Every structure is written in structure tokens, then in C-alpha cells.
XYZ file of C-alpha atoms in Angstrom:
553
model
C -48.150 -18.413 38.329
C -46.596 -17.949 41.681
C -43.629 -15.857 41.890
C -41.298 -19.017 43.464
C -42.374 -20.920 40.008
C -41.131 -17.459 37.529
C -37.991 -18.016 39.282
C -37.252 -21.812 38.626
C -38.066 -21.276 35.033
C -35.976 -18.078 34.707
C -33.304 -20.151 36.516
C -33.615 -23.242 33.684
C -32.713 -20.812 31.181
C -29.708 -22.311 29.971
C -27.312 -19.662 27.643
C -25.811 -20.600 24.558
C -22.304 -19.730 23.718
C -22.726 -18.138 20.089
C -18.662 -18.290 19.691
C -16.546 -19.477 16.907
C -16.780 -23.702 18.079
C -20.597 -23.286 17.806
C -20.632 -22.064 14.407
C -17.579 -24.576 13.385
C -20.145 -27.440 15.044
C -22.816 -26.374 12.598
C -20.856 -25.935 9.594
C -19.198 -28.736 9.751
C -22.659 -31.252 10.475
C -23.985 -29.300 7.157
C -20.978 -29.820 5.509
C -21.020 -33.598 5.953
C -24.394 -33.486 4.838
C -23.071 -31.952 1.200
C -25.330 -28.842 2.350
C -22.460 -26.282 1.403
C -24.235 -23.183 0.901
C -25.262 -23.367 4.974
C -21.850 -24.693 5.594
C -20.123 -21.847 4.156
C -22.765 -19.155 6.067
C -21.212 -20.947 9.263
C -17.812 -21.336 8.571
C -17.435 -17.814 7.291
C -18.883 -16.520 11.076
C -16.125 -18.419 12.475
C -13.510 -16.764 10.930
C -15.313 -13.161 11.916
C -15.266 -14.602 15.439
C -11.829 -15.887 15.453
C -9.543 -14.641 12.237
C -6.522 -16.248 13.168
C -7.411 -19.896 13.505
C -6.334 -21.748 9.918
C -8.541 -24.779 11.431
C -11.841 -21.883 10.667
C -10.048 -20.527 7.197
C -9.166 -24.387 5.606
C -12.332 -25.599 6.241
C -13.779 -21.841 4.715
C -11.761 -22.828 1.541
C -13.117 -26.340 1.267
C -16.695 -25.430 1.344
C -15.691 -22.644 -1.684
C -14.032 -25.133 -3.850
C -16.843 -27.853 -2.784
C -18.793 -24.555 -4.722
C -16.672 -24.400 -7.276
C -15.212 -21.007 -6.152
C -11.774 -21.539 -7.060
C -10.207 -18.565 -6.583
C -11.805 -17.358 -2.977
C -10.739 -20.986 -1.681
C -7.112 -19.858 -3.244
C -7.731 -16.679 -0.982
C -7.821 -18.463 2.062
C -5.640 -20.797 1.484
C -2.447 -18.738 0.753
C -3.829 -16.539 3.916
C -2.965 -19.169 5.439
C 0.299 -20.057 4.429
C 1.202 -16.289 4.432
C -0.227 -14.859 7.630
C -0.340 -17.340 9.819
C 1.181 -21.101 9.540
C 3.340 -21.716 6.348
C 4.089 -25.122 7.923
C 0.569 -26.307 7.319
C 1.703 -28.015 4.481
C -1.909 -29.740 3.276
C -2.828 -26.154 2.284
C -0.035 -26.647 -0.530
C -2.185 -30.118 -1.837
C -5.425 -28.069 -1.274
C -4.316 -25.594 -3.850
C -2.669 -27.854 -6.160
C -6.749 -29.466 -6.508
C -7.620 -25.844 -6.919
C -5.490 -24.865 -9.602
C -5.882 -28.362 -11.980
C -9.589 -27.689 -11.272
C -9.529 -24.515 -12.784
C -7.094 -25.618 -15.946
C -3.655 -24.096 -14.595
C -1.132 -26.972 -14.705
C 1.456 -25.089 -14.034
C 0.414 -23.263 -10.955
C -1.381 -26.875 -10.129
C 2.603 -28.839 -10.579
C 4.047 -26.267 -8.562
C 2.230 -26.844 -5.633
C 1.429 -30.581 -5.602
C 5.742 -30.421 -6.503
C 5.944 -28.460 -2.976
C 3.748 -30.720 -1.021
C 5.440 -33.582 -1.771
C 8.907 -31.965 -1.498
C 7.494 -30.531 2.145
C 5.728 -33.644 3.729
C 6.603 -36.573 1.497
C 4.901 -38.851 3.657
C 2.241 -36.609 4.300
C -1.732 -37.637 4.892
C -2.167 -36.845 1.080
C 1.203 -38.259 -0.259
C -0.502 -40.966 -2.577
C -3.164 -38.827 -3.436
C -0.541 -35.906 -4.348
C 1.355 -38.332 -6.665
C -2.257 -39.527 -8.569
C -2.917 -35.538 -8.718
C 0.980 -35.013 -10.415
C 0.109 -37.778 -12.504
C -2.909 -36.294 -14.306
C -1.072 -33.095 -14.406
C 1.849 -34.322 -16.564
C -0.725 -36.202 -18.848
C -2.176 -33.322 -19.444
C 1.255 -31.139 -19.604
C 2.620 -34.080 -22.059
C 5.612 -34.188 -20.306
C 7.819 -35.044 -17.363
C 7.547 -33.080 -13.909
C 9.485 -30.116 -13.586
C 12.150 -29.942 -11.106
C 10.760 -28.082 -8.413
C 14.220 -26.396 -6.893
C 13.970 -23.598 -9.937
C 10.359 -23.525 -10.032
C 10.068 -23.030 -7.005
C 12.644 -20.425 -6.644
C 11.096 -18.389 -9.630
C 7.503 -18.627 -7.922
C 8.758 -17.661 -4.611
C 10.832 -14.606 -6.027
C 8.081 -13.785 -7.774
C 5.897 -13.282 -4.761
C 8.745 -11.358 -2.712
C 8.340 -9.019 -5.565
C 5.037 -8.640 -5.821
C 4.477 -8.009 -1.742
C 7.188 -5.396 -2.380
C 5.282 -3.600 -4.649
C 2.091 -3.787 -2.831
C 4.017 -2.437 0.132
C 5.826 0.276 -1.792
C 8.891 -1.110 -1.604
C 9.760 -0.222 -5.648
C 12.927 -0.093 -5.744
C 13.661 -3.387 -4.069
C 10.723 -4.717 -6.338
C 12.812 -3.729 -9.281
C 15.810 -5.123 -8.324
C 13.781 -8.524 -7.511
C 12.431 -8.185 -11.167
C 15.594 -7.253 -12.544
C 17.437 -10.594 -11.762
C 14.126 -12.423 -12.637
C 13.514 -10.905 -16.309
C 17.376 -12.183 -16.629
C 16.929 -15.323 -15.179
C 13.787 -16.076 -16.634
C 13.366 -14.083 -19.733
C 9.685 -16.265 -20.529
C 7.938 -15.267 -17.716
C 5.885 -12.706 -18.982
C 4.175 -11.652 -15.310
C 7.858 -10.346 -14.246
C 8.237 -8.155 -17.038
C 4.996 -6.667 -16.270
C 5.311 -6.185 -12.823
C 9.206 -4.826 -13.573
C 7.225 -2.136 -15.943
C 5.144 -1.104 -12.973
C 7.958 -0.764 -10.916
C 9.511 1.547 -13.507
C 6.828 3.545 -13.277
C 6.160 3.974 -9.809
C 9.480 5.077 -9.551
C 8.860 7.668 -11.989
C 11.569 5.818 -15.175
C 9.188 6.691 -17.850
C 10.985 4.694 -20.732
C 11.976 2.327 -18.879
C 8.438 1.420 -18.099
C 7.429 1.866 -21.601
C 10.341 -0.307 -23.261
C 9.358 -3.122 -20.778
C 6.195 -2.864 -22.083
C 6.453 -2.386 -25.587
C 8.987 -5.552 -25.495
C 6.399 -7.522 -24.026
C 3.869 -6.612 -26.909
C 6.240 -7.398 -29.344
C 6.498 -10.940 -28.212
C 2.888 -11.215 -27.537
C 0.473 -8.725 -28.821
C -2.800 -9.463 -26.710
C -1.135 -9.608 -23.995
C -3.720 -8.380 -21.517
C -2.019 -7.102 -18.124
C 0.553 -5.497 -20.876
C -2.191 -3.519 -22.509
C -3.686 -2.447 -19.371
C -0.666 -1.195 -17.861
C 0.279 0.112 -20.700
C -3.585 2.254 -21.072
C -2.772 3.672 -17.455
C 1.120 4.796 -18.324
C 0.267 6.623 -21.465
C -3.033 8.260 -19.741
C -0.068 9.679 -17.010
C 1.833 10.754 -19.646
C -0.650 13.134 -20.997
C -0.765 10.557 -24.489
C -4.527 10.933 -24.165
C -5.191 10.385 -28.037
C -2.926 6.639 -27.807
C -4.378 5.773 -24.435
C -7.777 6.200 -25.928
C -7.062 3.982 -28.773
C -5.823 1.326 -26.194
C -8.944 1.746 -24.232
C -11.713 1.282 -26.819
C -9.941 -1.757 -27.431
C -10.056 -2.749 -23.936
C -13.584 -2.245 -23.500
C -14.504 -4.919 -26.032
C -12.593 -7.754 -24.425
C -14.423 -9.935 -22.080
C -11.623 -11.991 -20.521
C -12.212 -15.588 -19.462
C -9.855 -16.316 -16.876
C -11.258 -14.698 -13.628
C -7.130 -12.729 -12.905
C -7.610 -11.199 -16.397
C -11.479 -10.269 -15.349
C -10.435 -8.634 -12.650
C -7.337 -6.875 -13.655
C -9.275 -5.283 -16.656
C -12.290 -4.052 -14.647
C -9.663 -2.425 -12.069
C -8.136 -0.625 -14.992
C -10.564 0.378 -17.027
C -12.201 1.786 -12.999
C -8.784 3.440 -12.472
C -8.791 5.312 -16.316
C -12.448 6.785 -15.799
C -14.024 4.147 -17.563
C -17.180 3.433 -15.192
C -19.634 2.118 -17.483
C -17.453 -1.104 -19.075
C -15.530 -1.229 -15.306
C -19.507 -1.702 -13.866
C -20.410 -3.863 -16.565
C -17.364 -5.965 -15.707
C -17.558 -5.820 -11.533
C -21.389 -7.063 -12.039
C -20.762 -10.186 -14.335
C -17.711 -11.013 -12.154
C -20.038 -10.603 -8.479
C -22.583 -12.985 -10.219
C -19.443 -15.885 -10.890
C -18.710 -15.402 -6.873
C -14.855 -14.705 -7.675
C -11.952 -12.880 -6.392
C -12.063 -11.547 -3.194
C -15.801 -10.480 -2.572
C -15.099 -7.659 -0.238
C -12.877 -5.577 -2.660
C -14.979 -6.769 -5.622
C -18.408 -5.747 -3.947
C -16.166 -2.447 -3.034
C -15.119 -1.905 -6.503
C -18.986 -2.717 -7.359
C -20.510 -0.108 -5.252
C -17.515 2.504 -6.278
C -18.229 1.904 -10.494
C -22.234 1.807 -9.331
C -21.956 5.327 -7.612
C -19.702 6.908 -10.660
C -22.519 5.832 -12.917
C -25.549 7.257 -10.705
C -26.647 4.094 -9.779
C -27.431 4.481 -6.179
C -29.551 1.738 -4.954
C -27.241 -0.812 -6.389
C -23.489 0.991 -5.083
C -25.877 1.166 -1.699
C -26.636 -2.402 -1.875
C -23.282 -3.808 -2.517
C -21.893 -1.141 0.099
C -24.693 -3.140 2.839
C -23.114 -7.102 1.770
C -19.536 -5.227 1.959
C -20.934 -4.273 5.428
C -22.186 -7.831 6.207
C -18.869 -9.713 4.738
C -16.190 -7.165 7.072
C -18.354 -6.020 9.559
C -15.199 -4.946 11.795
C -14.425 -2.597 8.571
C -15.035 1.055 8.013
C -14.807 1.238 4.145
C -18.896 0.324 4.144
C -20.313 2.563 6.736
C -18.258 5.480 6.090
C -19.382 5.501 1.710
C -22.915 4.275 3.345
C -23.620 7.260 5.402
C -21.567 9.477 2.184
C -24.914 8.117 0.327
C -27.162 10.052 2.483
C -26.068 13.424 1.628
C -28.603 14.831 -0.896
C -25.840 16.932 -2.572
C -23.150 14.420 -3.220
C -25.769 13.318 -5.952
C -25.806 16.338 -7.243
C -22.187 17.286 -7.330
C -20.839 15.305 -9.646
C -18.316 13.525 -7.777
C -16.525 10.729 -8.718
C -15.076 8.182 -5.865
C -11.702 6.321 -6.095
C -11.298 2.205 -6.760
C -9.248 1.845 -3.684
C -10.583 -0.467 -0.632
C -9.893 1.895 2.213
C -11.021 5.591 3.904
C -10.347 8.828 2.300
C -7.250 10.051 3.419
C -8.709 13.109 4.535
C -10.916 10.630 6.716
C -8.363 8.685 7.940
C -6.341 11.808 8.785
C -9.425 12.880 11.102
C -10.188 9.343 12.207
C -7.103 8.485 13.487
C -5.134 11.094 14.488
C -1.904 11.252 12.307
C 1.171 12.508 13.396
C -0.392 12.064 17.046
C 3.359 10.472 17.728
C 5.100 12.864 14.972
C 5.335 9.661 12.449
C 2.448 8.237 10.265
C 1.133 5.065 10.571
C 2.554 2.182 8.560
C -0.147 1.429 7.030
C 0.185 4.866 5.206
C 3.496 4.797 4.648
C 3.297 1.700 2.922
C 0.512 2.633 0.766
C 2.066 2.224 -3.189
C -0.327 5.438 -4.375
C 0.909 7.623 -1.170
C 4.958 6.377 -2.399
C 4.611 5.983 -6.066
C 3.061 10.096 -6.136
C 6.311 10.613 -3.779
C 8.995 8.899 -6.544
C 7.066 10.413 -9.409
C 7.251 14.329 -7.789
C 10.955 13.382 -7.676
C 11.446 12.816 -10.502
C 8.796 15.182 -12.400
C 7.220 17.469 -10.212
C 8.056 21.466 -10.307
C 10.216 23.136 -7.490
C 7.758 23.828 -5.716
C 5.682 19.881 -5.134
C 9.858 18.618 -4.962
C 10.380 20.672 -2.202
C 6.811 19.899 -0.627
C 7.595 16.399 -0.887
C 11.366 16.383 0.494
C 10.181 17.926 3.401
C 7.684 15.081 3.863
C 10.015 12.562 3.212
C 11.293 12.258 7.234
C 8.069 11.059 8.089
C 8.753 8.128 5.372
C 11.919 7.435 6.583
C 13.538 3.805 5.009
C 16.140 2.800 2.733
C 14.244 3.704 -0.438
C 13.569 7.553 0.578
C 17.238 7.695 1.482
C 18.026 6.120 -2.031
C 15.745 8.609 -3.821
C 17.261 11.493 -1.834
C 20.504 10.450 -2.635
C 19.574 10.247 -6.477
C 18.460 13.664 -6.346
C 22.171 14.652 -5.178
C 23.649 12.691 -7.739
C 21.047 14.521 -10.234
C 23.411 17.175 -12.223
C 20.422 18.681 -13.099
C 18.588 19.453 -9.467
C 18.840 22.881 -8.407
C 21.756 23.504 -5.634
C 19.067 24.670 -2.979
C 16.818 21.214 -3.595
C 20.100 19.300 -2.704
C 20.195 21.260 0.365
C 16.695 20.442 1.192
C 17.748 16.551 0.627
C 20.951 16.804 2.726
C 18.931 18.247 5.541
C 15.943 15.571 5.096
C 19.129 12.797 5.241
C 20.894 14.361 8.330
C 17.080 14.433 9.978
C 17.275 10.550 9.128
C 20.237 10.131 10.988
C 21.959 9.195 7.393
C 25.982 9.818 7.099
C 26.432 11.538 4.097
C 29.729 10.814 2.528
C 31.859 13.877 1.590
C 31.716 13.509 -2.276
C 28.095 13.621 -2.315
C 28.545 17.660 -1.113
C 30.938 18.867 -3.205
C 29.115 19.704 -6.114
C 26.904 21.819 -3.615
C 29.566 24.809 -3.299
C 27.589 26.867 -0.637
C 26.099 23.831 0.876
C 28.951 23.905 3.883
C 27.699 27.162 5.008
C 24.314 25.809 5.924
C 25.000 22.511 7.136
C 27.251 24.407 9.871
C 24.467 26.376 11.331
C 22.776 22.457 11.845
C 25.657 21.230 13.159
C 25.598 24.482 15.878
C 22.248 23.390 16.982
C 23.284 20.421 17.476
C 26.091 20.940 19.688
C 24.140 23.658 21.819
C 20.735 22.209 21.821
C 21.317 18.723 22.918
C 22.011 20.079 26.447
C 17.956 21.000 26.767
C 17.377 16.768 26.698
C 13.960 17.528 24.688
C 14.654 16.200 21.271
C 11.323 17.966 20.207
C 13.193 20.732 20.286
C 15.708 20.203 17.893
C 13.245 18.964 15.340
C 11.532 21.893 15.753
C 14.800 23.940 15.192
C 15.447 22.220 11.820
C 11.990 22.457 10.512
C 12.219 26.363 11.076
C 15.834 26.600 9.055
C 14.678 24.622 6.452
C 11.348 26.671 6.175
C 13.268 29.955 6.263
C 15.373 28.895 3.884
C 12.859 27.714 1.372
C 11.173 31.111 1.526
C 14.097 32.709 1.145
C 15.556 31.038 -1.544
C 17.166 32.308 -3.941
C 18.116 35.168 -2.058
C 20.258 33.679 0.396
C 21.999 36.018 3.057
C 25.849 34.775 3.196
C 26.312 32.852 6.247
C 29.738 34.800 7.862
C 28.845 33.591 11.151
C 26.874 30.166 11.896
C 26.892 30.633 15.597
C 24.818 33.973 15.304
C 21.965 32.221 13.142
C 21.785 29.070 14.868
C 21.099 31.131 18.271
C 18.691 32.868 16.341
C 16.900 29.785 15.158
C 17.050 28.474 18.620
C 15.676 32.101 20.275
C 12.659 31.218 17.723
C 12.070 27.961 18.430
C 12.294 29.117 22.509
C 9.568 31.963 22.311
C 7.208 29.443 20.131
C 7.254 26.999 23.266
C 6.495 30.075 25.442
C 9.866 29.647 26.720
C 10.769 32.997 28.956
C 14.695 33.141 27.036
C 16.973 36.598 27.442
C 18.990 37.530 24.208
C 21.493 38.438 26.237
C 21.561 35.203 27.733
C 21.337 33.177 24.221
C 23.926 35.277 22.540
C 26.270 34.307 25.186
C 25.492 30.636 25.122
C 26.411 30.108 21.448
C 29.449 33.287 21.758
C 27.773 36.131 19.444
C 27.077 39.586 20.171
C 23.186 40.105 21.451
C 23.200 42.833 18.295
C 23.976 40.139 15.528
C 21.624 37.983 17.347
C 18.604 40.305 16.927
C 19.123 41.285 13.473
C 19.009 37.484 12.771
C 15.993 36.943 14.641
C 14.667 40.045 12.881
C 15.082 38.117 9.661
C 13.740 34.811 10.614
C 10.552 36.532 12.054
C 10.037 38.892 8.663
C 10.320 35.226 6.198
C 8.697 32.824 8.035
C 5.785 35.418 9.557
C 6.323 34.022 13.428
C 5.377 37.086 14.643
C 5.743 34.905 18.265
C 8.780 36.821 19.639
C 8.105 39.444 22.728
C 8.899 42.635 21.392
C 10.180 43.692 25.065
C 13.353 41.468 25.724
């Protein structure tokens, strides 16, 4: 062949576009042809290619409840709704067919209730009052006004993104009104009891919980919760008894499934939890990317390392823009992590270690959201409040600026209402507050008698330092007063003069920038004598061993 023909056939090569409209061409011709299992291959690549287009995630959860997968169309359709346009108001009808499909009327009345409230005249209006028809013959009774239904749903789900952003005490509060409001709904008193306990109110949790059983003894999400409290608590021999109950239930609605297998995962309990993850993958319920997760995690605990590798690889395949897979993939090639004995958590995310390394935390001096709305990261926080030693209480106050939001500054404020916290741990929390920028009222001091002393030397630095415009600075100068005096404590020099130890704090925090700074010239900046000054400094260096300072000044 001549070399003039090669290049009129390599011209007629015509590319194809392999973006999301291709695939959404394809599934949808395969979907009219009732071919669902090809449709759904397609549909799903469309929503890797473009994630935020409901158009790609409706048509995703039509083809799963065309499969009789209930609960992932669910998935998609409240993403939907929640993430992206909750004035699609279809998605409301869609789940309505959903929920009657799968034998919950009242979840099903709800939303057909809502669709027809939203778009009475909508596309599927007459279809939506056929749908509400069969759902009161099977109810045996009259529709439900939707106003407080409504309202108790939709409080219900402010609460529960609360606590899955570690917002617990404004989850508790929700729950609160809710449990009072609507003393029946059983799934508010649970969730209230898990709020208790991520805020660290033992009883609380437990008297939520044990009212609950009262009512309703099997109650399964009460029993689990109640397995993973008492395990906390040390109450090994009555968790235990819980468990080996648990472990013989095999639950029939796919929520109680899944809720079970996570606990049972959570309380050690690999075995049953594997048992359970593998009979729910084979259904094709709940969210497959956490459930092939959890899959892999209960396969690996149990030594079974083709299998966690294999559901690791279709984790892989459904979030390919994740890192969960590759990172517990590559974890598997390491001959001695076999051997070791090591036993992986049930969360869907990187080690924190790894995502410490990964991604640079602190980089900007704050930690990601992400992180700082993570409920284990928080709920460990409320707990060490409230039950930790000294010592993790004052590890964790010290973290707390970097979780700085209303419900740290209402746990810090607790702890200075606490008659029973040590003097020096309110200091710590009056500090942490002033770093927040929080006024602190003058009655929540005066129990601190000494407390005055110290909060002067801060308020020195902050009338001398805030002429050097680098606010770095000034952080730096209260993380070295609050370390010195957390060494120190309890022997506390008496503070006679704040001037003279807030120039030595600031002399410190000069010479560990490499900042060329005269004592001479410091002492007469805050209006101390260059004598007290060193013998300050002197102290500083000997507690918090910053042996930084040039010895020839």
C-alpha cells in the first residue's frame, strides 16, 4: 500500500467520544429493551463520568428498582434530593413506589403525601393518588395529614445528619423535642441514646435505652446499641450475653441486616459480622461500596484473604476515584500483615495515620473538615471530657482550637461549670476559649481564684505582640504558656509581675523563629528589668526543654 493511501485511511479514523451522553445513549436503548442488567453497567459509568447530573442518578435508580434493588434506588434517589436538586419533585413519587414495593406504608404515604403536596399537578399526579390509594387499603385507614408527618420525618433527618457530622449536642437537642413530641417513634429514642453517648452521659444513654426495651423487648437497633454501650463501659460479662443473642438473629428487613452486621463488626465479632456482609452482598442491598468495604474488612479479620482482596478489587471498580481500595489492596501485599495479627477497622475511609501523611494536615494550621466532622474523631473528644484522666483532658483541650465550633465551646464551658474539674484544667479551657476568640463572661472565672494571674500575662501579649502584624506569632506565644504551664503544674510560680513573663514568653517565641532580639531591648518594650526578664526565660527554657535561646545576649 502506497504511503498517500496509509494516510487517507488513518485520516477516516473517526474518534468516539466515550463521555457520560454516550453511555446515557446506550443505557437507555437497553433499558427500553427491558435489558436492565446492561442498562445499569451504562448508567452507573455515567454517573462516574459526570456525578452531579440527577438526569444520570434517576435513571441509575430506575434500572435498580426495575431489579428489584430497593434500597440502592432509595440511595440515589434521596442523593438527589439532598445533594443536588430537592426541587426535583418526581424523585419524591419514585420513592413512594420504592417504599410500598418493599412493604413500608408508612415511609411509602409520606412521600407519595409530599409529592402531591409539592407538584399537585405534577406528570405523576393521578398515578400518585392510585399509589395513596393502595396504601391506605392496605394501612386500613384514612391518609395522614402530611404537615406533622412531614415535620417529624424532616426533623428526624436534621438529626440524624447532625450526628453523622458530629454535631451531638445539637442532635440531642433535635431528639429531645422529638422524643416529647413524638413519644412512639422508637428511631428518635435510639438515635437520642447515641447522642447521649457520644457525648459521654452514660445513664442517660442507658435509661433511653433501657426505656425503649421496656416497651419493646426485641427491639433490634436498641439491643445493638445497647451491646456497644455496655462493651465501653467495661460490662464485658452483660455485653456478652447481649451479643450471643445477637448472633442468632438473622434480620429480614435489609436496615436491620445491615445495622446488626455493622455492630456485631464494630464489637469484634468477625465471624457472624462476615457471615452477615456475605448474605447481604448476594441480595445486592445497601450501599455496595461500604458493604463490599465492610466485606473485605470482616474477610481480612477472619484470614480470608482472597475473598477481603476480591471485594477490595469491585470496591475498586464501583469508586474508582476512591482511595479506601487501593490503599487496603496494596496493605494485602505485605507478607507480615498476615502474620501479625492485625485487625482492621469497619470504617469506609484511610487510616488516619494515612490520611495525616496523604494530605498534609495542619498544612494551613486547621484540619480539614472532613476530619473535624468525623463522629469517632468528636465522640473520643466528648467522652475524654467527660472520662478521661488529667492527663488525655488536657491532651484533648489543647486540641480542641483546631475543632473550633459552638459545641467545643459548649463542652469547654461545661468543664468550667464542672465543680469537680481541677482549677488548672479550667485554665487550660479558658485559654483554649480566649484562642477561639470566645468572651468569657466574668462569673464563669470566679470559682478559678488564681486564674486572673494567668490570664494577665495573655492579655500582655496581646497588647505588645500585635504590633509585629504576624499573627503566627502570637499563637505561637500562647501555645508555649500553656505548655509551660502544663509541665509545671502544680507547682505554679506566683505571678507578681505579668509584664516580666509575658516578655519572657515572647523572648522565647523570638529566638525559636531565629529572630536576632536583645534582652535589653525586650525588657524595655514590655517595662521590666532585663534581670527579671532572664530569670523568667531561665525558667521557661528549664520546663519546656527549648534549649533554642543564644547563651551570648
Amino acid at each position: 500500500m502506497s504511503k498517500t493511501n496509509q494516510t487517507h485511511k488513518q485520516n477516516n479514523i473517526i474518534a468516539v467520544p466515550f463521555d457520560a451522553d454516550f453511555f446515557f445513549e446506550r443505557g437507555l436503548r437497553h433499558m427500553n429493551r427491558s435489558n436492565f442488567q446492561r442498562a445499569l453497567k451504562y448508567f452507573q459509568r455515567c454517573v462516574q463520568c459526570d456525578p452531579h447530573q440527577p438526569k444520570y442518578m434517576i435513571h441509575l435508580a430506575a434500572v435498580y428498582a426495575e431489579l428489584e434493588q430497593y434500597e440502592q434506588s432509595n440511595h440515589w434517589l434521596f442523593k438527589v434530593i439532598n445533594e443536588v436538586d430537592k426541587d426535583i419533585h418526581e424523585c419524591y413519587y419514585y420513592l413512594a413506589n420504592n417504599f410500598a414495593h418493599m412493604g413500608e406504608m408508612e415511609q411509602a404515604e409520606h412521600y407519595v403525601l409530599k409529592y402531591l403536596k409539592q407538584d399537585p399537578d405534577g406528570v405523576y399526579s393521578e398515578e400518585a393518588e392510585e399509589l395513596l390509594d393502595y396504601i391506605c387499603f392496605e394501612l386500613e385507614r384514612a391518609p395522614k395529614e402530611l404537615d406533622e408527618e412531614y415535620r417529624m420525618i424532616e426533623q428526624h433527618e436534621q438529626a440524624r445528619l447532625c450526628l453523622e457530622q458530629g454535631r451531638f449536642v445539637e442532635a440531642a437537642k433535635i431528639l429531645e423535642e422529638m422524643v416529647e413530641t413524638y413519644p412512639s417513634f422508637l428511631a428518635a429514642r435510639n438515635n437520642l441514646a447515641l447522642s447521649y453517648y457520644y457525648l459521654g452521659k452514660w445513664d442517660k444513654a442507658l435509661a433511653v435505652i433501657d426505656n425503649i426495651l421496656e416497651e419493646e423487648p426485641c427491639n433490634l437497633h436498641a439491643l445493638c446499641n445497647l451491646a456497644v454501650f455496655l462493651t465501653h463501659q467495661d460490662e464485658h460479662e452483660r455485653a456478652q450475653t447481649i451479643i450471643n443473642g445477637l448472633k442468632k438473629v438473622l434480620p429480614i428487613h435489609p436496615d436491620h441486616h445491615y445495622k446488626l452486621a455493622t455492630t456485631l463488626g464494630i464489637l469484634g465479632e468477625d465471624e457472624r459480622a462476615y457471615e452477615l456482609f456475605t448474605i447481604l452482598s448476594r441480595r445486592g442491598l445497601q450501599d455496595e461500596v461500604i458493604l463490599y468495604h465492610y466485606l473485605a474488612v470482616a474477610a481480612f479479620n477472619t484470614k480470608r484473604w482472597e475473598t477481603a482482596e476480591a471485594a477490595w478489587k469491585k470496591v475498586q471498580k464501583l469508586d474508582p476515584q476512591g482511595e479506601v481500595a487501593d490503599y487496603y489492596l496494596e496493605l494485602l501485599k505485605r507478607p507480615e500483615v498476615k502474620h501479625n495479627g492485625r485487625r482492621l477497622p469497619y470504617h469506609y475511609q484511610l487510616p488516619y495515620a494515612e490520611q495525616w501523611r496523604k494530605n498534609k494536615w495542619f498544612a494551613n494550621g486547621r484540619l480539614p473538615q472532613s476530619v473535624m466532622n468525623d463522629p469517632v474523631i468528636r465522640s473520643s473528644i466528648f467522652w475524654a471530657l467527660k472520662h478521661g484522666d488529667v492527663k488525655t483532658k488536657i491532651q484533648v483541650i489543647q486540641s480542641l482550637p483546631l475543632f473550633a465550633d459552638q459545641e467545643v465551646e459548649k463542652a469547654l464551658k461545661a468543664l468550667l461549670q464542672d465543680p469537680q474539674e481541677t482549677e488548672y484544667l479550667k485554665a487550660l479551657a479558658l485559654f483554649v476559649l480566649r484562642q477561639m476568640g470566645v468572651a468569657i463572661e466574668e462569673e464563669e472565672t470566679e470559682a478559678i481564684h488564681w486564674i486572673g494571674h494567668w490570664c494577665k500575662v495573655i492579655d500582655c501579649l496581646d497588647e505588645h505582640m500585635a504590633c509585629l502584624g504576624n499573627e503566627r506569632y502570637l499563637q505561637e506565644a500562647y501555645l508555649v504558656w500553656m505548655h509551660f504551664l502544663r509541665l509545671s503544674y502544680p507547682r505554679l510560680p506566683v505571678i507578681r509581675k505579668p509584664e516580666a513573663w509575658a516578655a519572657a514568653v515572647e523572648y522565647v517565641v523570638m529566638s525559636m523563629n531565629n529572630h536576632r532580639c536583645l534582652k535589653k531591648e525586650m525588657a524595655h518594650k514590655y517595662g521590666v528589668s532585663v534581670s527579671a526578664l532572664s530569670r523568667n526565660v531561665e525558667v521557661l527554657q528549664e520546663s519546656i526543654s527549648l534549649d533554642i535561646v543564644s547563651k551570648k545576649d
